Every structure is written in structure tokens, then in C-alpha cells.
PDB file of C-alpha atoms in Angstrom:
ATOM      1  CA  MET A   1     196.716  75.895 120.546  1.00  0.00           C
ATOM      2  CA  VAL A   2     192.983  76.821 121.628  1.00  0.00           C
ATOM      3  CA  TYR A   3     191.208  77.960 124.942  1.00  0.00           C
ATOM      4  CA  VAL A   4     187.540  78.006 125.108  1.00  0.00           C
ATOM      5  CA  ARG A   5     185.118  79.211 127.641  1.00  0.00           C
ATOM      6  CA  ASP A   6     181.671  77.854 127.493  1.00  0.00           C
ATOM      7  CA  ASP A   7     179.391  77.814 130.642  1.00  0.00           C
ATOM      8  CA  ARG A   8     176.316  76.941 128.801  1.00  0.00           C
ATOM      9  CA  PRO A   9     176.427  73.498 130.531  1.00  0.00           C
ATOM     10  CA  PHE A  10     175.928  74.723 134.116  1.00  0.00           C
ATOM     11  CA  ALA A  11     173.643  77.661 132.987  1.00  0.00           C
ATOM     12  CA  GLY A  12     176.357  80.365 133.036  1.00  0.00           C
ATOM     13  CA  ALA A  13     175.773  83.875 132.120  1.00  0.00           C
ATOM     14  CA  ASP A  14     179.040  84.597 130.213  1.00  0.00           C
ATOM     15  CA  PRO A  15     178.873  83.674 126.342  1.00  0.00           C
ATOM     16  CA  PRO A  16     181.183  81.406 124.967  1.00  0.00           C
ATOM     17  CA  ALA A  17     184.185  82.503 123.330  1.00  0.00           C
ATOM     18  CA  ALA A  18     187.389  80.717 121.684  1.00  0.00           C
ATOM     19  CA  LEU A  19     190.858  82.035 122.000  1.00  0.00           C
ATOM     20  CA  PHE A  20     193.715  80.391 119.482  1.00  0.00           C
ATOM     21  CA  HIS A  21     197.494  81.075 120.078  1.00  0.00           C
ATOM     22  CA  TYR A  22     199.875  80.498 117.690  1.00  0.00           C
ATOM     23  CA  SER A  23     203.319  78.712 118.297  1.00  0.00           C
ATOM     24  CA  ARG A  24     206.180  77.272 116.273  1.00  0.00           C
ATOM     25  CA  ASP A  25     206.026  74.039 118.337  1.00  0.00           C
ATOM     26  CA  ARG A  26     204.119  72.335 121.344  1.00  0.00           C
ATOM     27  CA  ARG A  27     206.705  73.098 124.143  1.00  0.00           C
ATOM     28  CA  GLY A  28     205.272  73.484 127.532  1.00  0.00           C
ATOM     29  CA  GLU A  29     206.736  77.224 127.892  1.00  0.00           C
ATOM     30  CA  HIS A  30     203.759  78.151 125.551  1.00  0.00           C
ATOM     31  CA  PRO A  31     200.941  77.483 127.712  1.00  0.00           C
ATOM     32  CA  ARG A  32     202.545  78.532 130.842  1.00  0.00           C
ATOM     33  CA  ALA A  33     203.138  81.820 129.063  1.00  0.00           C
ATOM     34  CA  HIS A  34     199.582  82.143 128.108  1.00  0.00           C
ATOM     35  CA  LEU A  35     198.282  81.335 131.618  1.00  0.00           C
ATOM     36  CA  ALA A  36     201.085  82.930 133.594  1.00  0.00           C
ATOM     37  CA  SER A  37     198.602  85.291 135.552  1.00  0.00           C
ATOM     38  CA  TRP A  38     195.634  83.074 135.402  1.00  0.00           C
ATOM     39  CA  SER A  39     194.528  80.217 138.152  1.00  0.00           C
ATOM     40  CA  GLY A  40     191.524  78.123 138.138  1.00  0.00           C
ATOM     41  CA  ILE A  41     190.166  74.847 136.601  1.00  0.00           C
ATOM     42  CA  LEU A  42     191.782  73.620 133.542  1.00  0.00           C
ATOM     43  CA  GLN A  43     190.099  70.497 131.550  1.00  0.00           C
ATOM     44  CA  ALA A  44     192.229  69.246 128.877  1.00  0.00           C
ATOM     45  CA  ASP A  45     193.867  65.810 127.679  1.00  0.00           C
ATOM     46  CA  ALA A  46     197.159  64.699 129.307  1.00  0.00           C
ATOM     47  CA  TYR A  47     199.558  66.796 127.305  1.00  0.00           C
ATOM     48  CA  GLY A  48     202.785  67.005 129.315  1.00  0.00           C
ATOM     49  CA  GLY A  49     203.056  70.547 128.679  1.00  0.00           C
ATOM     50  CA  TYR A  50     200.543  71.497 131.106  1.00  0.00           C
ATOM     51  CA  GLY A  51     202.297  69.820 134.132  1.00  0.00           C
ATOM     52  CA  GLU A  52     204.228  72.742 135.438  1.00  0.00           C
ATOM     53  CA  LEU A  53     200.766  74.296 135.544  1.00  0.00           C
ATOM     54  CA  TYR A  54     199.525  71.825 138.025  1.00  0.00           C
ATOM     55  CA  ARG A  55     202.293  72.069 140.482  1.00  0.00           C
ATOM     56  CA  GLU A  56     201.641  72.835 144.020  1.00  0.00           C
ATOM     57  CA  GLY A  57     202.510  76.167 145.346  1.00  0.00           C
ATOM     58  CA  ARG A  58     202.144  77.744 141.977  1.00  0.00           C
ATOM     59  CA  ASP A  59     202.304  81.449 142.036  1.00  0.00           C
ATOM     60  CA  PRO A  60     199.615  83.502 141.363  1.00  0.00           C
ATOM     61  CA  GLY A  61     197.377  80.453 142.241  1.00  0.00           C
ATOM     62  CA  PRO A  62     196.842  76.805 141.681  1.00  0.00           C
ATOM     63  CA  VAL A  63     195.442  75.400 138.372  1.00  0.00           C
ATOM     64  CA  LEU A  64     193.594  72.195 139.083  1.00  0.00           C
ATOM     65  CA  GLU A  65     193.502  69.655 136.484  1.00  0.00           C
ATOM     66  CA  ALA A  66     189.941  68.258 135.067  1.00  0.00           C
ATOM     67  CA  GLY A  67     190.353  64.967 133.043  1.00  0.00           C
ATOM     68  CA  CYS A  68     188.754  64.575 129.533  1.00  0.00           C
ATOM     69  CA  PHE A  69     186.590  61.289 129.691  1.00  0.00           C
ATOM     70  CA  ALA A  70     186.481  61.622 125.789  1.00  0.00           C
ATOM     71  CA  HIS A  71     190.198  61.073 125.451  1.00  0.00           C
ATOM     72  CA  ALA A  72     189.839  58.355 128.241  1.00  0.00           C
ATOM     73  CA  ARG A  73     186.815  56.723 126.305  1.00  0.00           C
ATOM     74  CA  ARG A  74     188.366  56.867 122.976  1.00  0.00           C
ATOM     75  CA  LYS A  75     191.291  54.521 124.080  1.00  0.00           C
ATOM     76  CA  PHE A  76     188.969  52.019 125.210  1.00  0.00           C
ATOM     77  CA  PHE A  77     186.753  52.242 122.054  1.00  0.00           C
ATOM     78  CA  GLU A  78     189.222  51.900 119.426  1.00  0.00           C
ATOM     79  CA  LEU A  79     190.079  48.453 121.096  1.00  0.00           C
ATOM     80  CA  ALA A  80     185.917  47.644 121.437  1.00  0.00           C
ATOM     81  CA  ASP A  81     184.961  48.871 117.689  1.00  0.00           C
ATOM     82  CA  ILE A  82     182.893  46.217 116.823  1.00  0.00           C
ATOM     83  CA  GLU A  83     181.119  48.057 113.708  1.00  0.00           C
ATOM     84  CA  GLY A  84     184.484  49.107 112.541  1.00  0.00           C
ATOM     85  CA  ALA A  85     185.631  45.316 112.374  1.00  0.00           C
ATOM     86  CA  ALA A  86     182.474  44.066 110.653  1.00  0.00           C
ATOM     87  CA  ARG A  87     183.250  46.620 107.986  1.00  0.00           C
ATOM     88  CA  ASN A  88     186.652  46.048 107.420  1.00  0.00           C
ATOM     89  CA  LYS A  89     185.650  42.285 107.463  1.00  0.00           C
ATOM     90  CA  SER A  90     183.004  42.811 104.969  1.00  0.00           C
ATOM     91  CA  ARG A  91     185.889  44.389 102.645  1.00  0.00           C
ATOM     92  CA  GLY A  92     187.925  41.489 103.369  1.00  0.00           C
ATOM     93  CA  GLU A  93     190.627  43.807 105.042  1.00  0.00           C
ATOM     94  CA  ARG A  94     192.225  42.703 108.156  1.00  0.00           C
ATOM     95  CA  THR A  95     190.286  43.299 111.370  1.00  0.00           C
ATOM     96  CA  GLY A  96     191.454  43.865 114.662  1.00  0.00           C
ATOM     97  CA  MET A  97     190.893  42.182 118.226  1.00  0.00           C
ATOM     98  CA  ILE A  98     187.838  43.067 119.934  1.00  0.00           C
ATOM     99  CA  TYR A  99     188.270  43.029 123.604  1.00  0.00           C
ATOM    100  CA  PRO A 100     185.129  42.297 126.121  1.00  0.00           C
ATOM    101  CA  ILE A 101     187.054  44.473 128.616  1.00  0.00           C
ATOM    102  CA  ALA A 102     187.199  47.506 126.057  1.00  0.00           C
ATOM    103  CA  LEU A 103     183.688  47.037 125.604  1.00  0.00           C
ATOM    104  CA  GLU A 104     182.723  46.805 129.155  1.00  0.00           C
ATOM    105  CA  ALA A 105     184.719  49.889 129.772  1.00  0.00           C
ATOM    106  CA  VAL A 106     183.116  52.067 127.083  1.00  0.00           C
ATOM    107  CA  GLN A 107     179.576  50.945 128.688  1.00  0.00           C
ATOM    108  CA  ARG A 108     180.772  51.937 131.952  1.00  0.00           C
ATOM    109  CA  ILE A 109     181.951  55.460 130.704  1.00  0.00           C
ATOM    110  CA  ASP A 110     178.831  55.909 128.781  1.00  0.00           C
ATOM    111  CA  ALA A 111     176.720  55.481 132.014  1.00  0.00           C
ATOM    112  CA  LEU A 112     178.341  58.691 133.076  1.00  0.00           C
ATOM    113  CA  PHE A 113     177.592  60.415 130.171  1.00  0.00           C
ATOM    114  CA  ASP A 114     174.013  59.490 130.383  1.00  0.00           C
ATOM    115  CA  VAL A 115     173.801  61.143 133.830  1.00  0.00           C
ATOM    116  CA  GLU A 116     175.508  64.294 132.385  1.00  0.00           C
ATOM    117  CA  ARG A 117     172.750  64.551 129.517  1.00  0.00           C
ATOM    118  CA  ALA A 118     169.972  64.232 132.148  1.00  0.00           C
ATOM    119  CA  ILE A 119     171.659  67.365 134.006  1.00  0.00           C
ATOM    120  CA  ASN A 120     172.941  69.378 131.141  1.00  0.00           C
ATOM    121  CA  GLY A 121     172.098  73.088 131.541  1.00  0.00           C
ATOM    122  CA  ARG A 122     171.134  73.081 135.225  1.00  0.00           C
ATOM    123  CA  SER A 123     172.701  75.082 137.679  1.00  0.00           C
ATOM    124  CA  PRO A 124     176.183  74.048 139.294  1.00  0.00           C
ATOM    125  CA  ALA A 125     174.409  73.233 142.477  1.00  0.00           C
ATOM    126  CA  GLU A 126     171.745  70.969 140.910  1.00  0.00           C
ATOM    127  CA  ARG A 127     174.590  69.366 138.597  1.00  0.00           C
ATOM    128  CA  LEU A 128     176.656  68.669 141.701  1.00  0.00           C
ATOM    129  CA  ALA A 129     173.850  67.096 143.677  1.00  0.00           C
ATOM    130  CA  GLY A 130     172.891  64.901 140.709  1.00  0.00           C
ATOM    131  CA  ARG A 131     176.637  63.789 140.305  1.00  0.00           C
ATOM    132  CA  GLN A 132     176.874  63.050 143.925  1.00  0.00           C
ATOM    133  CA  GLU A 133     174.055  60.808 143.945  1.00  0.00           C
ATOM    134  CA  LEU A 134     174.165  58.909 140.491  1.00  0.00           C
ATOM    135  CA  SER A 135     177.740  59.387 138.954  1.00  0.00           C
ATOM    136  CA  ALA A 136     179.993  59.156 142.377  1.00  0.00           C
ATOM    137  CA  PRO A 137     178.978  55.481 142.901  1.00  0.00           C
ATOM    138  CA  LEU A 138     179.487  54.891 139.246  1.00  0.00           C
ATOM    139  CA  MET A 139     183.014  56.598 139.416  1.00  0.00           C
ATOM    140  CA  ALA A 140     183.868  54.072 142.884  1.00  0.00           C
ATOM    141  CA  GLU A 141     182.858  50.914 140.662  1.00  0.00           C
ATOM    142  CA  LEU A 142     184.644  52.050 137.915  1.00  0.00           C
ATOM    143  CA  HIS A 143     187.891  52.844 139.901  1.00  0.00           C
ATOM    144  CA  GLU A 144     187.383  49.241 141.344  1.00  0.00           C
ATOM    145  CA  TRP A 145     186.972  47.500 138.069  1.00  0.00           C
ATOM    146  CA  LEU A 146     189.874  49.229 136.294  1.00  0.00           C
ATOM    147  CA  ASN A 147     192.147  48.009 139.053  1.00  0.00           C
ATOM    148  CA  ALA A 148     190.819  44.478 138.746  1.00  0.00           C
ATOM    149  CA  GLN A 149     191.690  44.265 135.093  1.00  0.00           C
ATOM    150  CA  LEU A 150     195.067  45.429 135.458  1.00  0.00           C
ATOM    151  CA  ALA A 151     195.911  42.727 137.817  1.00  0.00           C
ATOM    152  CA  ARG A 152     194.784  40.342 134.603  1.00  0.00           C
ATOM    153  CA  LEU A 153     196.518  42.200 131.996  1.00  0.00           C
ATOM    154  CA  SER A 154     200.244  42.428 130.678  1.00  0.00           C
ATOM    155  CA  ARG A 155     201.438  45.757 131.546  1.00  0.00           C
ATOM    156  CA  HIS A 156     202.319  46.422 127.907  1.00  0.00           C
ATOM    157  CA  HIS A 157     198.998  45.522 126.457  1.00  0.00           C
ATOM    158  CA  ASP A 158     197.197  48.271 125.001  1.00  0.00           C
ATOM    159  CA  LEU A 159     194.362  47.745 127.447  1.00  0.00           C
ATOM    160  CA  ALA A 160     196.577  48.209 130.578  1.00  0.00           C
ATOM    161  CA  LYS A 161     197.805  51.481 128.926  1.00  0.00           C
ATOM    162  CA  ALA A 162     194.022  52.498 128.799  1.00  0.00           C
ATOM    163  CA  CYS A 163     193.521  51.717 132.291  1.00  0.00           C
ATOM    164  CA  HIS A 164     196.637  53.546 133.300  1.00  0.00           C
ATOM    165  CA  TYR A 165     195.696  56.617 131.505  1.00  0.00           C
ATOM    166  CA  MET A 166     192.629  57.078 133.772  1.00  0.00           C
ATOM    167  CA  LEU A 167     194.119  55.437 137.134  1.00  0.00           C
ATOM    168  CA  ARG A 168     197.411  57.854 137.058  1.00  0.00           C
ATOM    169  CA  ARG A 169     195.214  60.866 136.672  1.00  0.00           C
ATOM    170  CA  TRP A 170     192.178  59.685 139.068  1.00  0.00           C
ATOM    171  CA  PRO A 171     192.165  62.884 141.075  1.00  0.00           C
ATOM    172  CA  ALA A 172     191.691  64.758 137.763  1.00  0.00           C
ATOM    173  CA  PHE A 173     189.050  62.386 136.587  1.00  0.00           C
ATOM    174  CA  THR A 174     186.871  62.737 139.678  1.00  0.00           C
ATOM    175  CA  ARG A 175     187.342  66.520 139.731  1.00  0.00           C
ATOM    176  CA  PHE A 176     183.770  66.816 138.211  1.00  0.00           C
ATOM    177  CA  LEU A 177     182.519  65.239 141.340  1.00  0.00           C
ATOM    178  CA  ASP A 178     183.285  68.323 143.483  1.00  0.00           C
ATOM    179  CA  ASP A 179     182.321  70.955 141.170  1.00  0.00           C
ATOM    180  CA  GLY A 180     179.147  71.466 139.083  1.00  0.00           C
ATOM    181  CA  ARG A 181     180.821  73.592 136.662  1.00  0.00           C
ATOM    182  CA  VAL A 182     183.352  71.252 135.334  1.00  0.00           C
ATOM    183  CA  CYS A 183     182.190  69.344 132.524  1.00  0.00           C
ATOM    184  CA  LEU A 184     182.951  65.692 131.693  1.00  0.00           C
ATOM    185  CA  THR A 185     185.034  66.173 128.567  1.00  0.00           C
ATOM    186  CA  ASN A 186     186.967  69.359 126.812  1.00  0.00           C
ATOM    187  CA  ASN A 187     185.025  68.909 123.437  1.00  0.00           C
ATOM    188  CA  ALA A 188     184.091  72.739 123.704  1.00  0.00           C
ATOM    189  CA  ALA A 189     187.760  73.119 122.817  1.00  0.00           C
ATOM    190  CA  GLU A 190     188.116  70.157 120.353  1.00  0.00           C
ATOM    191  CA  ARG A 191     185.375  71.314 118.207  1.00  0.00           C
ATOM    192  CA  PRO A 192     186.796  74.783 117.366  1.00  0.00           C
ATOM    193  CA  LEU A 193     190.113  73.193 116.725  1.00  0.00           C
ATOM    194  CA  ARG A 194     188.920  70.275 114.239  1.00  0.00           C
ATOM    195  CA  GLY A 195     188.703  72.786 111.267  1.00  0.00           C
ATOM    196  CA  VAL A 196     192.401  73.549 111.894  1.00  0.00           C
ATOM    197  CA  ALA A 197     193.288  69.870 112.240  1.00  0.00           C
ATOM    198  CA  LEU A 198     191.179  68.697 108.996  1.00  0.00           C
ATOM    199  CA  GLY A 199     192.565  71.352 107.079  1.00  0.00           C
ATOM    200  CA  ARG A 200     196.307  71.477 107.985  1.00  0.00           C
ATOM    201  CA  LYS A 201     197.666  69.460 104.942  1.00  0.00           C
ATOM    202  CA  SER A 202     196.207  72.096 102.972  1.00  0.00           C
ATOM    203  CA  TRP A 203     197.629  75.218 104.584  1.00  0.00           C
ATOM    204  CA  LEU A 204     200.697  73.293 105.520  1.00  0.00           C
ATOM    205  CA  PHE A 205     202.729  76.811 106.042  1.00  0.00           C
ATOM    206  CA  CYS A 206     201.843  80.159 107.463  1.00  0.00           C
ATOM    207  CA  GLY A 207     204.451  81.920 105.558  1.00  0.00           C
ATOM    208  CA  SER A 208     205.932  83.454 108.740  1.00  0.00           C
ATOM    209  CA  ASP A 209     205.406  83.724 112.558  1.00  0.00           C
ATOM    210  CA  ARG A 210     203.392  86.793 111.773  1.00  0.00           C
ATOM    211  CA  GLY A 211     201.088  84.872 109.440  1.00  0.00           C
ATOM    212  CA  GLY A 212     200.588  82.350 111.912  1.00  0.00           C
ATOM    213  CA  GLN A 213     199.776  84.897 114.446  1.00  0.00           C
ATOM    214  CA  ARG A 214     197.130  86.434 112.043  1.00  0.00           C
ATOM    215  CA  ALA A 215     195.766  83.169 111.580  1.00  0.00           C
ATOM    216  CA  ALA A 216     195.353  82.578 115.151  1.00  0.00           C
ATOM    217  CA  VAL A 217     193.291  85.935 115.230  1.00  0.00           C
ATOM    218  CA  MET A 218     190.974  84.910 112.425  1.00  0.00           C
ATOM    219  CA  CYS A 219     190.474  81.666 114.089  1.00  0.00           C
ATOM    220  CA  SER A 220     189.357  83.191 117.518  1.00  0.00           C
ATOM    221  CA  LEU A 221     187.089  85.414 115.626  1.00  0.00           C
ATOM    222  CA  ILE A 222     185.543  82.629 113.516  1.00  0.00           C
ATOM    223  CA  GLY A 223     185.202  79.668 116.310  1.00  0.00           C
ATOM    224  CA  THR A 224     183.678  82.372 118.705  1.00  0.00           C
ATOM    225  CA  ALA A 225     181.205  83.107 116.045  1.00  0.00           C
ATOM    226  CA  LYS A 226     180.396  79.396 115.578  1.00  0.00           C
ATOM    227  CA  LEU A 227     180.104  79.054 119.576  1.00  0.00           C
ATOM    228  CA  ASN A 228     177.343  81.571 119.461  1.00  0.00           C
ATOM    229  CA  GLY A 229     175.381  80.114 116.613  1.00  0.00           C
ATOM    230  CA  VAL A 230     176.452  83.149 114.419  1.00  0.00           C
ATOM    231  CA  ASP A 231     177.352  83.013 110.767  1.00  0.00           C
ATOM    232  CA  PRO A 232     181.168  83.771 110.745  1.00  0.00           C
ATOM    233  CA  GLN A 233     180.879  85.098 107.119  1.00  0.00           C
ATOM    234  CA  ALA A 234     177.786  87.392 107.792  1.00  0.00           C
ATOM    235  CA  TRP A 235     179.042  88.658 111.022  1.00  0.00           C
ATOM    236  CA  LEU A 236     182.628  89.479 109.584  1.00  0.00           C
ATOM    237  CA  ALA A 237     181.224  91.320 106.360  1.00  0.00           C
ATOM    238  CA  ASP A 238     178.685  93.302 108.479  1.00  0.00           C
ATOM    239  CA  THR A 239     181.256  94.110 111.432  1.00  0.00           C
ATOM    240  CA  LEU A 240     184.450  95.014 108.774  1.00  0.00           C
ATOM    241  CA  ALA A 241     181.884  97.322 106.652  1.00  0.00           C
ATOM    242  CA  ARG A 242     180.856  99.337 110.214  1.00  0.00           C
ATOM    243  CA  ILE A 243     183.723  99.209 112.351  1.00  0.00           C
ATOM    244  CA  ALA A 244     185.380 102.314 110.657  1.00  0.00           C
ATOM    245  CA  GLU A 245     182.360 104.430 111.645  1.00  0.00           C
ATOM    246  CA  HIS A 246     181.507 102.690 114.863  1.00  0.00           C
ATOM    247  CA  PRO A 247     182.095 104.426 118.310  1.00  0.00           C
ATOM    248  CA  ALA A 248     185.046 103.125 119.679  1.00  0.00           C
ATOM    249  CA  ASN A 249     183.153 103.020 123.262  1.00  0.00           C
ATOM    250  CA  ARG A 250     180.529 100.667 121.754  1.00  0.00           C
ATOM    251  CA  LEU A 251     182.383  98.314 120.060  1.00  0.00           C
ATOM    252  CA  ASP A 252     181.117  95.513 122.663  1.00  0.00           C
ATOM    253  CA  GLU A 253     177.888  95.872 120.451  1.00  0.00           C
ATOM    254  CA  LEU A 254     179.800  94.050 117.437  1.00  0.00           C
ATOM    255  CA  LEU A 255     180.972  91.133 119.180  1.00  0.00           C
ATOM    256  CA  PRO A 256     179.340  87.792 117.989  1.00  0.00           C
ATOM    257  CA  TRP A 257     177.204  87.357 121.181  1.00  0.00           C
ATOM    258  CA  ASN A 258     175.699  90.962 120.866  1.00  0.00           C
ATOM    259  CA  TRP A 259     175.595  91.148 117.040  1.00  0.00           C
ATOM    260  CA  ALA A 260     172.199  91.050 115.323  1.00  0.00           C
ATOM    261  CA  LYS A 261     172.102  90.317 111.827  1.00  0.00           C
ATOM    262  CA  PRO A 262     170.830  93.316 110.057  1.00  0.00           C
ATOM    263  CA  THR A 263     167.578  93.296 107.968  1.00  0.00           C
ATOM    264  CA  THR A 264     169.203  94.529 104.944  1.00  0.00           C
ATOM    265  CA  ALA A 265     170.766  91.920 102.685  1.00  0.00           C
ATOM    266  CA  LEU A 266     174.657  91.727 103.276  1.00  0.00           C
ATOM    267  CA  ALA A 267     176.820  92.333 100.379  1.00  0.00           C
ATOM    268  CA  ALA A 268     178.552  89.263  98.988  1.00  0.00           C
TER     269      ALA A 268
END
């Protein structure tokens, strides 16, 4: 599991950082333990393990859910993959059904992403104003349209499931309309996790729980370096070479967002 802070979309001053946590399974007790003393806005997919965090009256404070439009869009996109269907057909492979409803859903969600691209990097107040003017009407139309499609579909149809994914979490998906700091997706966390997902068949076993915890530490360091545009190998090589003699009260100088690549060539 990875938690990411990235305030750059709303011109925040804090540097981006990634924190990986290892656990043997995906039970909800793990995120509850990780975030036991934290409150705020959590943007994630619809993983059920977060459910208890959103409970009303939670101590020490509420965790507000923000929906991820990338996950919502993907469910429709898979049913409207025209290019993929054409590619499969040219190879003589079986092609899935292309649904006009799915295609329209993708186009409606993409209109929201167009607004986000125009306001990316602006202050929270500017982002909020732009969303209230441009995104709020689009969301109202999308809500009405999704309900209309459900009335035409079998409840067991994949399109109905894609519609329900958003409608059942509508307060979470509209959270971005009330707070300029909320992003449209949690891709900031998905990107650092991609390397683990792609490579997990290569490193199927950590050897032990302690091995998994060490791997999480390394993933945190590497992921944070990447988020700050720093070459992880160069940063780690230089930091490990200097850290023994570096003053303990100035360790922050070696953090990825403060680190400056030495002018001399680094050892291999």
C-alpha cells in the first residue's frame, strides 16, 4: 500500500513524497492502523478496507472520501475500446461489443479532465472557482445522464455496474467541487505503485515480513526521488556515501527535494 502527498496541482509549497507500507494481506485493519491519528481528505479507489475510515463520528476526526475518476472512467473505457476492437479484428481475434453508452460516458468524463488541465497548477481558490463555473454543470448533467441510462439497462449488465460505481459514491465524486485541493484522480499514488505491480511476478517472495518492510522502505525512497525529478540511483549512491559523516541535525539536506547533484562524477 502506498500513500502519496503531491500538492503541485494546486501550487502547494510542500514537496511531493511517497510512503509505502508492507502487509501480508489487504485487510482493512492495515489502513486503519496507518491512518489512526490522521484526519483529512483521502483520495483512493473503492477498496472496501477504507470503509471504516469514512465512518461518521470517527475519532480523532473525519476522513472524507474523494472518488477517483480514473477508476470510474476505466470501467466505461473498457466497454468503448474502439481501437482495441479494431486491432483484435485485424488479428483475427475475438472482439468485444462496443457500446455507444460507454463511449458517451468516456466523452463526458473527458470533458471534466479538459477543465482540470486548464486549471492545473493554480491556487486552490482559482481551481475552485473554475470548477464551480465549468465542472459543476457537467457533473449535474452527468448525474442525470447516468440515472437515465440505468433505467434502460439490465442491472446485471456491465454498463449498469459501471454506472452504479459512480452513483453509489456520488458525494465522493463531487468532493472536488467543494475543495480546490482535491484532484480528479489518485494517479499520483498509482504511478509509484506501478513498478511493484509490473514486477511482482519477478519478486514473488520477500523472504520474510522484515524483508517486505525493507522493500517498502526502499520503494518509499525511490518513489519519493522520482516524484521530485531526481535520479534515484544517483541520489542513493551519493547519500549513502556521505551520510556517515553528515551532521545529524542537517539530514534534511540529503532529502530528495533538497538534494543537489554533486558536480564531481559519482562512483558507479
